[in-house]
Backbone as a chain_set.jsonl record, in Angstrom:
{"seq": "MITITAIIRSKDGKHEELSAALCEVANYVAAHEPETVGFFVSQDTTDPRIFTTYERFATEAAKDLHNGSGAVQAFFQKADMIVEQPVTLHVCREISKKV", "coords": {"N": [[83.165, 107.444, 100.593], [85.086, 109.639, 98.717], [85.675, 110.274, 95.333], [87.867, 111.061, 92.622], [88.032, 111.229, 89.19], [90.091, 111.7, 86.483], [90.612, 112.516, 83.102], [93.224, 112.922, 81.034], [95.008, 114.444, 78.468], [98.097, 114.525, 76.869], [100.037, 117.168, 75.39], [101.279, 117.136, 72.008], [104.133, 115.126, 71.748], [104.711, 115.315, 74.447], [104.043, 113.313, 76.206], [105.728, 111.681, 77.789], [106.753, 113.496, 79.638], [104.384, 114.244, 80.895], [103.624, 111.798, 82.035], [105.74, 111.457, 83.885], [105.296, 113.695, 85.543], [102.746, 113.142, 86.626], [103.357, 110.794, 88.005], [105.103, 111.812, 89.916], [103.305, 113.203, 91.547], [101.818, 110.999, 92.458], [103.79, 109.613, 93.925], [104.289, 111.469, 95.961], [101.774, 111.477, 97.209], [101.678, 108.819, 98.174], [103.658, 108.925, 100.132], [102.887, 110.985, 101.884], [100.138, 111.344, 102.356], [98.013, 109.935, 104.201], [95.22, 109.773, 104.357], [94.401, 109.722, 101.796], [93.144, 107.249, 100.14], [93.581, 105.806, 97.833], [95.501, 106.28, 94.883], [95.732, 106.311, 91.618], [97.415, 106.032, 88.546], [97.055, 105.787, 85.118], [97.897, 104.782, 81.762], [96.746, 105.039, 78.483], [96.305, 102.167, 76.431], [96.425, 102.243, 73.678], [96.788, 104.842, 72.804], [99.334, 106.729, 73.665], [99.258, 109.305, 74.606], [97.109, 109.703, 76.26], [96.006, 109.757, 79.551], [94.739, 108.52, 82.663], [93.635, 109.407, 85.912], [92.75, 108.017, 89.01], [91.388, 108.683, 91.992], [91.016, 108.185, 95.47], [89.453, 109.208, 98.387], [89.236, 109.361, 101.913], [87.709, 111.28, 103.201], [86.05, 114.481, 102.687], [87.732, 116.46, 103.635], [90.235, 115.233, 103.355], [90.377, 115.11, 100.573], [90.418, 117.847, 99.992], [92.813, 118.56, 101.279], [94.657, 117.143, 99.733], [94.221, 118.349, 97.168], [95.123, 120.896, 97.716], [97.795, 120.556, 98.125], [101.396, 120.923, 97.934], [102.494, 119.295, 95.967], [100.426, 118.922, 94.105], [100.043, 121.546, 93.346], [102.538, 122.04, 92.142], [102.327, 120.293, 89.978], [100.263, 121.536, 88.496], [101.553, 123.87, 87.783], [103.253, 122.965, 85.82], [101.459, 122.011, 84.004], [100.31, 123.672, 81.954], [102.225, 123.63, 79.978], [102.36, 120.988, 79.158], [99.913, 119.666, 79.03], [97.084, 119.034, 77.085], [94.177, 120.866, 76.628], [90.58, 120.461, 76.805], [90.639, 119.112, 80.183], [89.022, 116.244, 81.349], [87.093, 115.949, 84.172], [85.829, 114.337, 87.002], [84.208, 114.507, 90.029], [83.146, 112.466, 92.549], [80.892, 110.453, 94.604], [81.652, 107.41, 95.96], [79.843, 104.499, 95.314], [79.9, 101.777, 95.195], [82.123, 99.002, 95.569], [84.783, 96.68, 94.917], [86.505, 94.546, 96.92]], "CA": [[84.42, 107.666, 99.925], [85.059, 110.639, 97.656], [86.594, 109.902, 94.256], [88.089, 111.957, 91.488], [88.552, 110.609, 87.977], [90.509, 112.703, 85.496], [91.122, 112.051, 81.818], [94.181, 113.968, 80.694], [95.739, 114.184, 77.222], [99.298, 115.351, 76.758], [100.318, 117.832, 74.12], [102.141, 116.335, 71.136], [105.521, 114.98, 72.171], [104.871, 115.61, 75.876], [103.466, 112.256, 77.042], [106.687, 111.211, 78.795], [106.787, 114.52, 80.688], [103.132, 114.145, 81.651], [103.738, 110.588, 82.836], [106.641, 111.734, 85.011], [104.654, 114.657, 86.445], [101.689, 112.436, 87.344], [103.992, 109.862, 88.939], [105.604, 112.622, 91.03], [102.17, 113.409, 92.454], [101.518, 109.702, 93.068], [104.82, 109.337, 94.932], [104.021, 112.362, 97.09], [100.578, 110.971, 97.885], [102.042, 107.603, 98.906], [104.521, 109.248, 101.273], [102.44, 112.073, 102.752], [98.69, 111.521, 102.46], [97.39, 108.689, 104.668], [93.77, 109.783, 104.153], [94.153, 109.415, 100.393], [93.063, 105.797, 100.208], [94.159, 105.282, 96.615], [95.827, 107.247, 93.844], [96.138, 105.461, 90.506], [97.702, 106.689, 87.275], [97.064, 104.812, 84.022], [98.153, 105.305, 80.416], [95.968, 104.32, 77.482], [97.077, 101.122, 75.747], [96.538, 102.489, 72.237], [97.203, 106.226, 72.576], [100.181, 107.064, 74.818], [99.021, 110.681, 75.059], [95.949, 109.745, 77.148], [96.206, 109.237, 80.907], [93.657, 108.7, 83.627], [93.929, 109.243, 87.334], [91.607, 107.652, 89.842], [91.804, 109.064, 93.334], [90.012, 107.837, 96.478], [89.699, 109.956, 99.614], [88.396, 108.938, 103.03], [86.825, 112.384, 103.586], [86.176, 115.728, 101.913], [88.925, 117.15, 104.129], [91.393, 114.588, 102.727], [90.384, 115.574, 99.176], [90.851, 119.247, 99.995], [94.235, 118.581, 101.642], [95.378, 116.704, 98.535], [94.128, 119.355, 96.104], [95.886, 122.068, 98.126], [99.183, 120.181, 98.431], [102.458, 121.454, 97.092], [102.687, 118.407, 94.815], [99.388, 119.225, 93.123], [100.342, 122.882, 92.827], [103.683, 121.906, 91.233], [101.819, 119.681, 88.752], [99.521, 122.52, 87.712], [102.504, 124.824, 87.211], [103.789, 122.332, 84.617], [100.367, 121.543, 83.146], [100.117, 124.5, 80.755], [103.235, 123.286, 78.977], [102.34, 119.578, 78.749], [98.552, 119.116, 78.985], [96.127, 119.562, 76.113], [92.884, 121.145, 77.266], [90.198, 120.439, 78.22], [90.756, 117.906, 80.995], [87.734, 115.77, 81.841], [87.234, 115.733, 85.614], [84.6, 113.959, 87.696], [84.28, 114.324, 91.478], [81.999, 111.605, 92.813], [80.806, 109.656, 95.828], [81.705, 105.994, 95.62], [78.622, 103.782, 95.762], [80.16, 100.342, 95.169], [83.536, 98.67, 95.39], [85.189, 95.299, 95.071], [87.689, 94.535, 97.795]], "C": [[84.2, 108.682, 98.806], [86.066, 110.192, 96.598], [86.724, 111.033, 93.245], [88.645, 111.105, 90.351], [88.883, 111.728, 87.004], [90.988, 111.989, 84.243], [91.943, 113.203, 81.248], [94.916, 113.553, 79.426], [96.948, 115.111, 77.18], [99.305, 116.088, 75.427], [101.229, 116.919, 73.313], [103.572, 116.322, 71.654], [105.766, 115.176, 73.65], [104.379, 114.481, 76.782], [104.441, 111.722, 78.084], [106.797, 112.209, 79.942], [105.528, 114.459, 81.546], [103.155, 112.913, 82.542], [104.593, 110.833, 84.073], [105.991, 112.674, 86.021], [103.545, 113.988, 87.261], [102.277, 111.458, 88.366], [104.628, 110.596, 90.12], [104.495, 112.875, 92.043], [101.846, 112.107, 93.178], [102.522, 109.356, 94.164], [104.629, 110.203, 96.163], [102.839, 111.847, 97.906], [100.927, 109.755, 98.741], [102.827, 107.916, 100.177], [103.882, 110.183, 102.303], [100.94, 112.174, 102.998], [97.995, 110.223, 102.903], [95.879, 108.635, 104.457], [93.391, 109.708, 102.663], [94.276, 107.902, 100.282], [93.674, 105.142, 98.966], [94.423, 106.402, 95.634], [96.458, 106.455, 92.704], [96.339, 106.303, 89.255], [97.783, 105.599, 86.214], [97.315, 105.535, 82.707], [97.421, 104.42, 79.421], [96.853, 103.328, 76.72], [97.24, 101.362, 74.254], [96.984, 103.909, 71.902], [98.023, 106.688, 73.777], [100.017, 108.488, 75.323], [97.905, 110.764, 76.094], [96.261, 109.043, 78.466], [94.9, 109.384, 81.686], [94.261, 108.657, 85.023], [92.628, 108.869, 88.016], [92.065, 107.808, 91.277], [90.675, 108.762, 94.309], [90.409, 108.5, 97.798], [88.725, 109.523, 100.705], [87.358, 110.004, 103.378], [86.985, 113.551, 102.617], [87.435, 116.478, 102.337], [90.194, 116.555, 103.511], [91.516, 115.019, 101.27], [90.912, 117.001, 99.1], [92.333, 119.374, 100.329], [95.084, 118.184, 100.429], [95.389, 117.804, 97.477], [94.9, 120.621, 96.436], [97.365, 121.791, 98.372], [100.173, 120.835, 97.474], [102.688, 120.608, 95.853], [101.668, 118.693, 93.716], [99.639, 120.606, 92.519], [101.503, 122.831, 91.833], [103.243, 121.278, 89.908], [101.123, 120.732, 87.887], [100.423, 123.607, 87.142], [103.096, 124.288, 85.912], [102.7, 122.098, 83.564], [100.196, 122.368, 81.878], [101.053, 124.108, 79.626], [103.039, 121.878, 78.404], [100.945, 118.984, 78.572], [97.723, 119.827, 77.936], [94.788, 119.74, 76.814], [91.747, 120.755, 76.335], [90.506, 119.09, 78.867], [89.347, 117.526, 81.427], [87.918, 115.378, 83.295], [85.873, 115.416, 86.216], [84.903, 113.768, 89.174], [82.999, 113.615, 91.874], [82.016, 111.052, 94.227], [80.764, 108.203, 95.395], [80.468, 105.29, 96.161], [78.806, 102.265, 95.757], [81.651, 100.117, 95.02], [83.721, 97.17, 95.528], [86.486, 95.319, 95.884], [88.528, 93.319, 97.513]], "O": [[83.237, 108.583, 98.045], [87.178, 109.78, 96.928], [85.813, 111.838, 93.052], [89.606, 110.357, 90.531], [88.053, 112.597, 86.736], [91.688, 110.978, 84.32], [91.436, 114.3, 81.012], [95.395, 112.423, 79.329], [96.84, 116.314, 77.421], [98.658, 115.673, 74.466], [101.876, 116.031, 73.868], [104.148, 117.367, 71.958], [106.92, 115.204, 74.079], [104.301, 114.66, 77.997], [104.013, 111.341, 79.173], [106.92, 111.807, 81.099], [105.59, 114.602, 82.767], [102.74, 112.985, 83.698], [104.211, 110.457, 85.181], [106.123, 112.471, 87.228], [103.42, 114.243, 88.459], [101.747, 111.317, 89.469], [104.683, 110.047, 91.221], [104.712, 112.774, 93.251], [101.621, 112.114, 94.388], [102.135, 108.858, 95.221], [104.789, 109.729, 97.288], [102.896, 111.788, 99.134], [100.52, 109.67, 99.9], [102.668, 107.234, 101.189], [104.284, 110.183, 103.467], [100.51, 113.02, 103.783], [97.451, 109.496, 102.071], [95.314, 107.544, 104.385], [92.212, 109.639, 102.318], [95.375, 107.35, 100.325], [94.221, 104.043, 99.05], [93.66, 107.365, 95.56], [97.59, 105.986, 92.818], [95.531, 107.178, 88.946], [98.492, 104.607, 86.386], [97.001, 106.714, 82.548], [97.475, 103.194, 79.511], [98.006, 103.624, 76.409], [98.103, 100.751, 73.624], [97.508, 104.147, 70.814], [97.447, 107.011, 74.816], [100.577, 108.844, 76.36], [97.761, 111.795, 76.75], [96.716, 107.9, 78.492], [94.076, 110.253, 81.401], [95.251, 107.971, 85.278], [91.552, 109.341, 87.649], [93.007, 107.152, 91.721], [89.511, 109.043, 94.022], [91.542, 108.371, 98.261], [87.535, 109.341, 100.449], [86.251, 109.674, 103.803], [87.931, 113.599, 101.831], [88.126, 117.062, 101.501], [91.124, 117.289, 103.18], [92.619, 115.266, 100.783], [91.745, 117.323, 98.253], [93.036, 120.195, 99.74], [96.101, 118.814, 100.14], [96.445, 118.15, 96.949], [95.296, 121.352, 95.529], [98.107, 122.684, 98.781], [99.826, 121.24, 96.365], [103.039, 121.137, 94.799], [102.011, 118.702, 92.534], [99.465, 120.804, 91.316], [101.463, 123.497, 90.799], [103.72, 121.671, 88.843], [101.367, 120.808, 86.683], [100.091, 124.207, 86.12], [103.406, 125.06, 85.005], [102.994, 121.999, 82.372], [99.955, 121.798, 80.814], [100.709, 124.241, 78.451], [103.493, 121.594, 77.296], [100.813, 117.896, 78.012], [97.663, 121.056, 77.896], [94.33, 118.842, 77.519], [91.965, 120.728, 75.124], [90.619, 118.069, 78.19], [88.564, 118.388, 81.826], [88.79, 114.573, 83.623], [84.894, 116.123, 85.979], [85.758, 112.96, 89.536], [81.9, 114.087, 91.581], [83.007, 111.163, 94.949], [79.942, 107.814, 94.565], [80.097, 105.465, 97.321], [77.95, 101.541, 96.265], [82.359, 100.929, 94.423], [82.925, 96.482, 96.167], [87.433, 96.033, 95.553], [89.567, 93.125, 98.144]]}, "num_chains": 1, "name": "protein.A"}
């Protein structure tokens, strides 16, 4: 399993827009990406500007399909306006899981 974990901070006053944009991607994934095994969006409990995504892909091809999707491209078009840089991103191979 291939995973991506991202830690994303919104710009000041933009956390609601970032939340909506991330949820748009999640909705697209649920409807159109059967090889994306999981796509989770979380918001920090103490700082509403901080979000994480945790993405699980059955294959490298599924990861590439997701990253090249129109939904991801639309998110990145909005990102300059709502995301504070840098974003922390980790692409990994899953070595353990609880089912």
